PDB file of C-alpha atoms in Angstrom:
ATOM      1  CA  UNK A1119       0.709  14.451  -9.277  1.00  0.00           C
ATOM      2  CA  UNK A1120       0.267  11.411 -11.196  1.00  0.00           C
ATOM      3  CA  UNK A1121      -1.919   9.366  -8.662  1.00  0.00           C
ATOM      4  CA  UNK A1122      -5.524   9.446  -7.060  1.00  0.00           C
ATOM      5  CA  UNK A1123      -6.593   8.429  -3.861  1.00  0.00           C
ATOM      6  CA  UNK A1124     -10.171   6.511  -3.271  1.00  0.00           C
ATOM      7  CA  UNK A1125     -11.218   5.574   0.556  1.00  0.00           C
ATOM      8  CA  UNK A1126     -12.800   2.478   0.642  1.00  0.00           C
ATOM      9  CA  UNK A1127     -14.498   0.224   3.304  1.00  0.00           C
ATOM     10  CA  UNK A1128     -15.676   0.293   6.527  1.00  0.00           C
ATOM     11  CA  UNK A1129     -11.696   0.937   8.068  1.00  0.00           C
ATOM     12  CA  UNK A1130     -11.394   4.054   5.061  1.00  0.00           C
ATOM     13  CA  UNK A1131      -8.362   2.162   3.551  1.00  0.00           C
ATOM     14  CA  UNK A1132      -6.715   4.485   1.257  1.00  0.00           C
ATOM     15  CA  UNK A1133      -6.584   2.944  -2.187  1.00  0.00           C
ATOM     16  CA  UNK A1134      -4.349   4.512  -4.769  1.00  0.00           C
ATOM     17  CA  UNK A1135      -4.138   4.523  -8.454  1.00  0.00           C
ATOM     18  CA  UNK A1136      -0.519   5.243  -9.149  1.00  0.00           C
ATOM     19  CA  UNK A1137      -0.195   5.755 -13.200  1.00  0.00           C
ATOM     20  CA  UNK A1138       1.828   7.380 -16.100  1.00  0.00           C
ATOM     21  CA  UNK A1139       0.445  10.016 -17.551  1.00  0.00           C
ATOM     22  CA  UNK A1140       1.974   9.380 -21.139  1.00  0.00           C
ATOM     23  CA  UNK A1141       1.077   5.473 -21.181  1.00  0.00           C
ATOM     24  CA  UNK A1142      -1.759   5.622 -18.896  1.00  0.00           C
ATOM     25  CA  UNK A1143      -0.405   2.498 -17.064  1.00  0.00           C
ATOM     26  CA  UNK A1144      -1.673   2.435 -13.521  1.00  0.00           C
ATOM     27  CA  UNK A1145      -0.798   0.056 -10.864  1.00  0.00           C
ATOM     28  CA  UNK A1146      -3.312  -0.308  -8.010  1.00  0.00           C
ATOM     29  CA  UNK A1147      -1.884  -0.084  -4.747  1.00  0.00           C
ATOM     30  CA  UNK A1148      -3.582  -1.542  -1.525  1.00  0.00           C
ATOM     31  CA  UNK A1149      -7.488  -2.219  -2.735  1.00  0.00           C
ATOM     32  CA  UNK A1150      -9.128  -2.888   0.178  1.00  0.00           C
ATOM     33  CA  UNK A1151     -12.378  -3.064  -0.070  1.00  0.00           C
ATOM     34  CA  UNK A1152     -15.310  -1.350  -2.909  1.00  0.00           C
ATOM     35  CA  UNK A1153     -13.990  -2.402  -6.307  1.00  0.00           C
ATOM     36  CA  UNK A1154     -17.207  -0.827  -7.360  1.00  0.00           C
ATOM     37  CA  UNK A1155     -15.496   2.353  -6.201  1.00  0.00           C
ATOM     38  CA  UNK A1156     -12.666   1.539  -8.013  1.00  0.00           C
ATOM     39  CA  UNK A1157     -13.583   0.992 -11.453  1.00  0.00           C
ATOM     40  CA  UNK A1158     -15.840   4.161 -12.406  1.00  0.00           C
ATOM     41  CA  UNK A1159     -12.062   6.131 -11.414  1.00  0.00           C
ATOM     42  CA  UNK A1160      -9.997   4.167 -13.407  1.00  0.00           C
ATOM     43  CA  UNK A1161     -12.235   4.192 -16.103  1.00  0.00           C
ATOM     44  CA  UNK A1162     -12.710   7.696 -16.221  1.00  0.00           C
ATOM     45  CA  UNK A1163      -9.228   8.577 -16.089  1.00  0.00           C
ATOM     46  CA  UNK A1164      -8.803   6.377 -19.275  1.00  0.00           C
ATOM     47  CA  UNK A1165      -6.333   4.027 -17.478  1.00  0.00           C
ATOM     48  CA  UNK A1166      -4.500   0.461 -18.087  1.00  0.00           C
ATOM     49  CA  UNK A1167      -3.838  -1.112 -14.889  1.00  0.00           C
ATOM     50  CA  UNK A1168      -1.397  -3.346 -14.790  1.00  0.00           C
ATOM     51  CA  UNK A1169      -0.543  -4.837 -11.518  1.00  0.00           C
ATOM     52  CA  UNK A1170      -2.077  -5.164  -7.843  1.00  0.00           C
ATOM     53  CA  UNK A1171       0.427  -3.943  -5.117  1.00  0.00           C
ATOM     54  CA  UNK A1172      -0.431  -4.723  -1.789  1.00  0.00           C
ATOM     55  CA  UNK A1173       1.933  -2.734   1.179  1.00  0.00           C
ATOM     56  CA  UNK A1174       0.845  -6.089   3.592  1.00  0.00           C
ATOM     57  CA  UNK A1175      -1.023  -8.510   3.845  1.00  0.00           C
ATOM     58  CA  UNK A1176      -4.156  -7.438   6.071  1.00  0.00           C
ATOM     59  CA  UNK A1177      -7.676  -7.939   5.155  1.00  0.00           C
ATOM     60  CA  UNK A1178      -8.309  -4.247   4.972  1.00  0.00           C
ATOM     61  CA  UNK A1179      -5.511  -3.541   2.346  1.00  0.00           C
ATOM     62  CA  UNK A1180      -6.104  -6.688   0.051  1.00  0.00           C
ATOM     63  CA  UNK A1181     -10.149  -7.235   0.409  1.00  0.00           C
ATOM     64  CA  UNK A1182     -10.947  -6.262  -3.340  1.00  0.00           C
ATOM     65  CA  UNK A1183      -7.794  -8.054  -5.251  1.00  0.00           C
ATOM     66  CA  UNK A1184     -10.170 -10.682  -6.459  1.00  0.00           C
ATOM     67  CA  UNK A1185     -12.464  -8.827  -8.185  1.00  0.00           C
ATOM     68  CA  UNK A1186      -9.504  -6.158  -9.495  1.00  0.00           C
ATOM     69  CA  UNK A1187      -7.598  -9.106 -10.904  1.00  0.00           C
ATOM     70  CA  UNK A1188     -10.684 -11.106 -12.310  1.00  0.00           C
ATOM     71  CA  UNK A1189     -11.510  -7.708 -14.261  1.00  0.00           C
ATOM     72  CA  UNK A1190      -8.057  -6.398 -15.591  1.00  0.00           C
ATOM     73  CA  UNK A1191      -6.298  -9.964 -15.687  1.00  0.00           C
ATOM     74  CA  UNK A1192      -3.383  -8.357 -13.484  1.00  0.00           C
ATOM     75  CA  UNK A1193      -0.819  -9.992 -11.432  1.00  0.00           C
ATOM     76  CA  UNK A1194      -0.750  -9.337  -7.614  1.00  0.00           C
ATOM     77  CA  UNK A1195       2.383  -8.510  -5.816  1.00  0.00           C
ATOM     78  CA  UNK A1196       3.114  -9.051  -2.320  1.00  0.00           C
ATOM     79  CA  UNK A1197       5.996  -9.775  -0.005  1.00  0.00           C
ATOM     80  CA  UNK A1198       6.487 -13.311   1.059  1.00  0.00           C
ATOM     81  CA  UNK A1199       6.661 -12.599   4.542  1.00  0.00           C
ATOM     82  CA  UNK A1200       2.424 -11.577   5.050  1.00  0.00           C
ATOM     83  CA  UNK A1201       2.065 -15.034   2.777  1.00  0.00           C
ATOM     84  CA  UNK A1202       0.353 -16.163   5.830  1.00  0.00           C
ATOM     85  CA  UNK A1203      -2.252 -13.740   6.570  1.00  0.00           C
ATOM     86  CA  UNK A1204      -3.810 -14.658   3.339  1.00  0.00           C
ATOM     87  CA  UNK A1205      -4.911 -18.293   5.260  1.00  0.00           C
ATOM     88  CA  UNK A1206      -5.444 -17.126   8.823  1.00  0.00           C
ATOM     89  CA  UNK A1207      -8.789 -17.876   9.648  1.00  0.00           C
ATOM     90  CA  UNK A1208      -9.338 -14.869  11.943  1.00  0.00           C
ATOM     91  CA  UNK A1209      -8.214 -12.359   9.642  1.00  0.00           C
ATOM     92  CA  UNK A1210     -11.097 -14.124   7.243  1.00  0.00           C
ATOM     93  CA  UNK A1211     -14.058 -14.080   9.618  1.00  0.00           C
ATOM     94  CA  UNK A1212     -12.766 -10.519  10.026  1.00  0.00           C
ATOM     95  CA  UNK A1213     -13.054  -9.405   6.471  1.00  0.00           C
ATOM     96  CA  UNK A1214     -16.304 -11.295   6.214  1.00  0.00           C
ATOM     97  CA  UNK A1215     -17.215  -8.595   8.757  1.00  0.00           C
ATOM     98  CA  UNK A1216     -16.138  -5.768   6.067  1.00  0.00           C
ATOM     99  CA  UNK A1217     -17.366  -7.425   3.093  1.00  0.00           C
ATOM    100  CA  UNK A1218     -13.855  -8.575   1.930  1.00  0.00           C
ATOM    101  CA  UNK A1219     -13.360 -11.358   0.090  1.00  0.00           C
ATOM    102  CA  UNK A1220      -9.978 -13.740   0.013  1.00  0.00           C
ATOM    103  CA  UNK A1221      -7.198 -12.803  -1.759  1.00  0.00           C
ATOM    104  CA  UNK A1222      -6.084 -15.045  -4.142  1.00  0.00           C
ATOM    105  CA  UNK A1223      -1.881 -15.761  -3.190  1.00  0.00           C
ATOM    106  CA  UNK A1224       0.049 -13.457  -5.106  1.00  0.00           C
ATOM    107  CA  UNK A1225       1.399 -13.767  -8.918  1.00  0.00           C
ATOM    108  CA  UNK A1226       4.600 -11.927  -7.628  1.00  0.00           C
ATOM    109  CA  UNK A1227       7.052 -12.130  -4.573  1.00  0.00           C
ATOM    110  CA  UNK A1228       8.421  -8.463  -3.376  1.00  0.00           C
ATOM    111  CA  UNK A1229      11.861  -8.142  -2.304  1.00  0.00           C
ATOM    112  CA  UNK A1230      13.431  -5.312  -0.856  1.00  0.00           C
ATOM    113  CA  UNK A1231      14.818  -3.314  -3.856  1.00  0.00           C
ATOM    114  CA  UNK A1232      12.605  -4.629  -6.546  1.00  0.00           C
ATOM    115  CA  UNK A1233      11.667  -1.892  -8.800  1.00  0.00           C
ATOM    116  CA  UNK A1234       8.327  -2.209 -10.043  1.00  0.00           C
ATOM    117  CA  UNK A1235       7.784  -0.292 -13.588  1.00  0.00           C
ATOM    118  CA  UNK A1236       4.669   2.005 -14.730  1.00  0.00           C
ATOM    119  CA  UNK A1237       5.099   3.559 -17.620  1.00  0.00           C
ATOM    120  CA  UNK A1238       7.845   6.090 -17.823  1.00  0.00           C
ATOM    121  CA  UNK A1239       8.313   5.340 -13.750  1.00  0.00           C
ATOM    122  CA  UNK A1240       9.896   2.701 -10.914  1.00  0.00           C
ATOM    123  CA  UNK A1241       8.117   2.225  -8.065  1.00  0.00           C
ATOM    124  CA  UNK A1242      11.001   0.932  -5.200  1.00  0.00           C
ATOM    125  CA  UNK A1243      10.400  -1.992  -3.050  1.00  0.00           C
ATOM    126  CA  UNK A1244      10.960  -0.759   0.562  1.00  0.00           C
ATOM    127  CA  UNK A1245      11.026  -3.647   2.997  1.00  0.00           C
ATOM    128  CA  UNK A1246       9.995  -1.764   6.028  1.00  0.00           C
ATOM    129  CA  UNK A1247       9.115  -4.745   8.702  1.00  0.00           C
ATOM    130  CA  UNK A1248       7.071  -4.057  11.888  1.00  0.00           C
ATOM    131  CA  UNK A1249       3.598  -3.673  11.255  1.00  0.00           C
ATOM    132  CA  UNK A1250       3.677  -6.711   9.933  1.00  0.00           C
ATOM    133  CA  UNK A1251       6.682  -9.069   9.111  1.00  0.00           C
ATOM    134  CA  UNK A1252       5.774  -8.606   5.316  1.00  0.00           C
ATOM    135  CA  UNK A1253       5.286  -4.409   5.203  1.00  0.00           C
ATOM    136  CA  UNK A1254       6.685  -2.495   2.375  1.00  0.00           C
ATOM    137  CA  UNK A1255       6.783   0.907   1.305  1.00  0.00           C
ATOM    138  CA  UNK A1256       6.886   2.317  -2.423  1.00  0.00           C
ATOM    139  CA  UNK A1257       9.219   5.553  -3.367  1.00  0.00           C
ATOM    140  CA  UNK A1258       8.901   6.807  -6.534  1.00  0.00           C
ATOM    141  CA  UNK A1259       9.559  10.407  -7.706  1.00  0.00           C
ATOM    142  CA  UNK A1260       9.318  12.136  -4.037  1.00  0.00           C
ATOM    143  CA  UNK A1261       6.374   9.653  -3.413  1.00  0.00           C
ATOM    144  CA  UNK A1262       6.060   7.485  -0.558  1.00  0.00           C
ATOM    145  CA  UNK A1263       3.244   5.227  -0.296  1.00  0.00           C
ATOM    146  CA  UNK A1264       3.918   4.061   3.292  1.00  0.00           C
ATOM    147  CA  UNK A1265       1.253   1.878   3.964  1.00  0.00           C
ATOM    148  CA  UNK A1266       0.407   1.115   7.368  1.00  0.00           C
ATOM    149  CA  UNK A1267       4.454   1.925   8.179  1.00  0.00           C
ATOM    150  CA  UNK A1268       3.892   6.076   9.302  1.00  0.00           C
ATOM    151  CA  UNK A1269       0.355   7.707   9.078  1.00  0.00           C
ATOM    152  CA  UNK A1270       0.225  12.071   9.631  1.00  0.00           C
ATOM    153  CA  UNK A1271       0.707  12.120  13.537  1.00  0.00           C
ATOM    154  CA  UNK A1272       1.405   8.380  14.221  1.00  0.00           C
ATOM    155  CA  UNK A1273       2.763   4.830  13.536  1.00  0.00           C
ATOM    156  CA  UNK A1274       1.185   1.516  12.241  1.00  0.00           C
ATOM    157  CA  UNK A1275       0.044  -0.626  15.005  1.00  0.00           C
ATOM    158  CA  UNK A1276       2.898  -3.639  16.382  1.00  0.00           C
ATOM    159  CA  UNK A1277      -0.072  -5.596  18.202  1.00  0.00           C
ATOM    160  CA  UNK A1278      -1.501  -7.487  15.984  1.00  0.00           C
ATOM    161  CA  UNK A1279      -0.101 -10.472  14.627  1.00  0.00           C
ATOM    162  CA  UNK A1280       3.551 -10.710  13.614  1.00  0.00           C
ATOM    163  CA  UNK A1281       3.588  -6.733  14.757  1.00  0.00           C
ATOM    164  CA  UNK A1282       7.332  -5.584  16.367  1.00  0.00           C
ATOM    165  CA  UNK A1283       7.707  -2.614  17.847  1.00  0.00           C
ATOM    166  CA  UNK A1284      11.379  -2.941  17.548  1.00  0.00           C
ATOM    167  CA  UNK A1285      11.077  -3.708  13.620  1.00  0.00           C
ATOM    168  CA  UNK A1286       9.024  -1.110  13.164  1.00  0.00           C
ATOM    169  CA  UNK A1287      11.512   1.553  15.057  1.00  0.00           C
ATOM    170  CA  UNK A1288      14.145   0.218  13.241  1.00  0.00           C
ATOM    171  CA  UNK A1289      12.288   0.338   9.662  1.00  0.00           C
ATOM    172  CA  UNK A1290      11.415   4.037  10.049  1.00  0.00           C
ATOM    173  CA  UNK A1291      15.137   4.530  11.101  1.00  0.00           C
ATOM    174  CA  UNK A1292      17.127   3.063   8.725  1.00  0.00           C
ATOM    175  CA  UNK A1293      14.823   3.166   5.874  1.00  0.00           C
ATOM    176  CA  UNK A1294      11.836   5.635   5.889  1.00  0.00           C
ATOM    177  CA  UNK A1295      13.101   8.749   7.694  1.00  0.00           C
ATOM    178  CA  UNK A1296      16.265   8.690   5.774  1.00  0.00           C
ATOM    179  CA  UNK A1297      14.235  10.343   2.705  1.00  0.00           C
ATOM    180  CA  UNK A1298      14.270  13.907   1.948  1.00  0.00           C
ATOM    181  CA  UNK A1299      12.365  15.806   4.069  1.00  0.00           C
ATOM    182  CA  UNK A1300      10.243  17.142   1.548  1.00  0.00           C
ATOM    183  CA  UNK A1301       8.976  13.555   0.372  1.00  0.00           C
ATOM    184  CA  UNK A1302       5.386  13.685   0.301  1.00  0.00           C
ATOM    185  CA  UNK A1303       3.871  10.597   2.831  1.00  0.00           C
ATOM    186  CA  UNK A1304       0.787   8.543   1.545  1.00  0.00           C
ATOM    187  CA  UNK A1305      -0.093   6.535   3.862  1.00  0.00           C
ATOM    188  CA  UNK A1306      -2.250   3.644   4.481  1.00  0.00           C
ATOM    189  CA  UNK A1307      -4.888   5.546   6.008  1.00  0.00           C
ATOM    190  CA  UNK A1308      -5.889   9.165   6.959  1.00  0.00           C
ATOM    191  CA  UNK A1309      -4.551  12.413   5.396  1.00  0.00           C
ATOM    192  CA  UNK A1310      -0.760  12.506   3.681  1.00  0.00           C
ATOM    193  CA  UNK A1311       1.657  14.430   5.199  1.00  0.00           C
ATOM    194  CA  UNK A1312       5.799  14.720   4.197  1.00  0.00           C
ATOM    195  CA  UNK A1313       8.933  13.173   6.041  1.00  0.00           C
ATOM    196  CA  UNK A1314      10.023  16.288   7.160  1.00  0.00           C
ATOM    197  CA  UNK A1315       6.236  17.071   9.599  1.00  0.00           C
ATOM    198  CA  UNK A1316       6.291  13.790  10.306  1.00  0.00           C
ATOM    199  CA  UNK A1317      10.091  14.600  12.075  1.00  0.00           C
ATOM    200  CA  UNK A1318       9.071  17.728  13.948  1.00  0.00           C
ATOM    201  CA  UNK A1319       5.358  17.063  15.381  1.00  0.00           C
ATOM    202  CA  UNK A1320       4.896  12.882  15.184  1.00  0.00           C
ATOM    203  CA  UNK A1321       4.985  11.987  19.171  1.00  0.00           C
ATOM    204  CA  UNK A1322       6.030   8.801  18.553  1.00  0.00           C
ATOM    205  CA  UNK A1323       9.340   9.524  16.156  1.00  0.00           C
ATOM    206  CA  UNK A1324      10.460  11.814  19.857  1.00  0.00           C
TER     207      UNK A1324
END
């Protein structure tokens, strides 16, 4: 598979490094926390990152675009939507707790659709509100990264700030569970899992 996973900070975010094996360009997806983590695994797989793709806006998932960007020069990409997370002043005391620092606002709007290109690869935008209004996915290949959208065994949280239950039900109806059932799930945190588990044993999908 032509991605590796790092954990990172106190939450155990899972940070990917999506990448081309021909080109060896990489996009970063979700950086939460430990860019000292990050750059030893990059560097060692010889790879060119290109852009900074957060799934939403929370402090855990965006906590280390600042020192990814002021590295690699990259752009970072976001949906409009979690534009105000980035400014809340509890989410910041919060990541001063995990030693997260502000994201700067992002180079890039996501819209539903977009297609983002790596290399010889698109990774689709998949506007999947409900864990936050700003959520996406990314599909690529029989890859989903889902974010905080569906973990192995259970949902992303609707309690938190701009969190719908109803969005969410409604995102993993019409958008995520349509996929094949052999798409392999990477989600925001914990282990991975595929569409089709996720359909027979996830209590909350009954």
């Amino acid at each position: 598979m032509n991605y590796q996973l790092v954990v990172v900070g106190p939450l155990e975010t899972n940070c990917y490094l999506f990448f081309c094996p021909e080109s060896r360009e990489c996009a970063i997806i979700d950086p939460g926390a430990e860019a000292e983590r990050i750059f030893p695994l990059i560097t060692s797989l010889e790879l060119k990152p290109i852009i900074i793709l957060n799934t939403h806006g929370h402090v855990d998932h965006t906590g280390a675009n600042v020192e990814i960007k002021e590295r690699y020069k990259v752009p970072i990409a976001m949906h409009s939507a979690d534009l105000p997370f980035l400014e809340e002043s509890l989410q910041l005391e919060f990541g001063l707790l995990l030693g997260a620092r502000p994201t700067p606002r992002p180079d890039r709007l996501l819209s539903d659709g977009d297609r983002i290109k790596i290399g010889q690869f698109d990774l689709q935008v998949i506007h999947t509100p409900g864990h936050s209004p700003g959520s996406v996915c990314f599909y690529t290949s029989g890859l989903l990264f889902s974010g905080d959208t569906l973990f192995c065994g259970g949902l992303g949280r609707t309690d938190l700030p701009g969190g719908s239950w109803k969005d969410l039900a409604a995102s993993l109806r019409s958008r995520i569970l349509t996929y094949p059932e052999e798409t392999l799930v990477l989600p925001g945190h914990g282990p991975q899992t595929t569409i089709g588990e996720e359909k027979e044993s996830n209590p909350f999908l009954e």
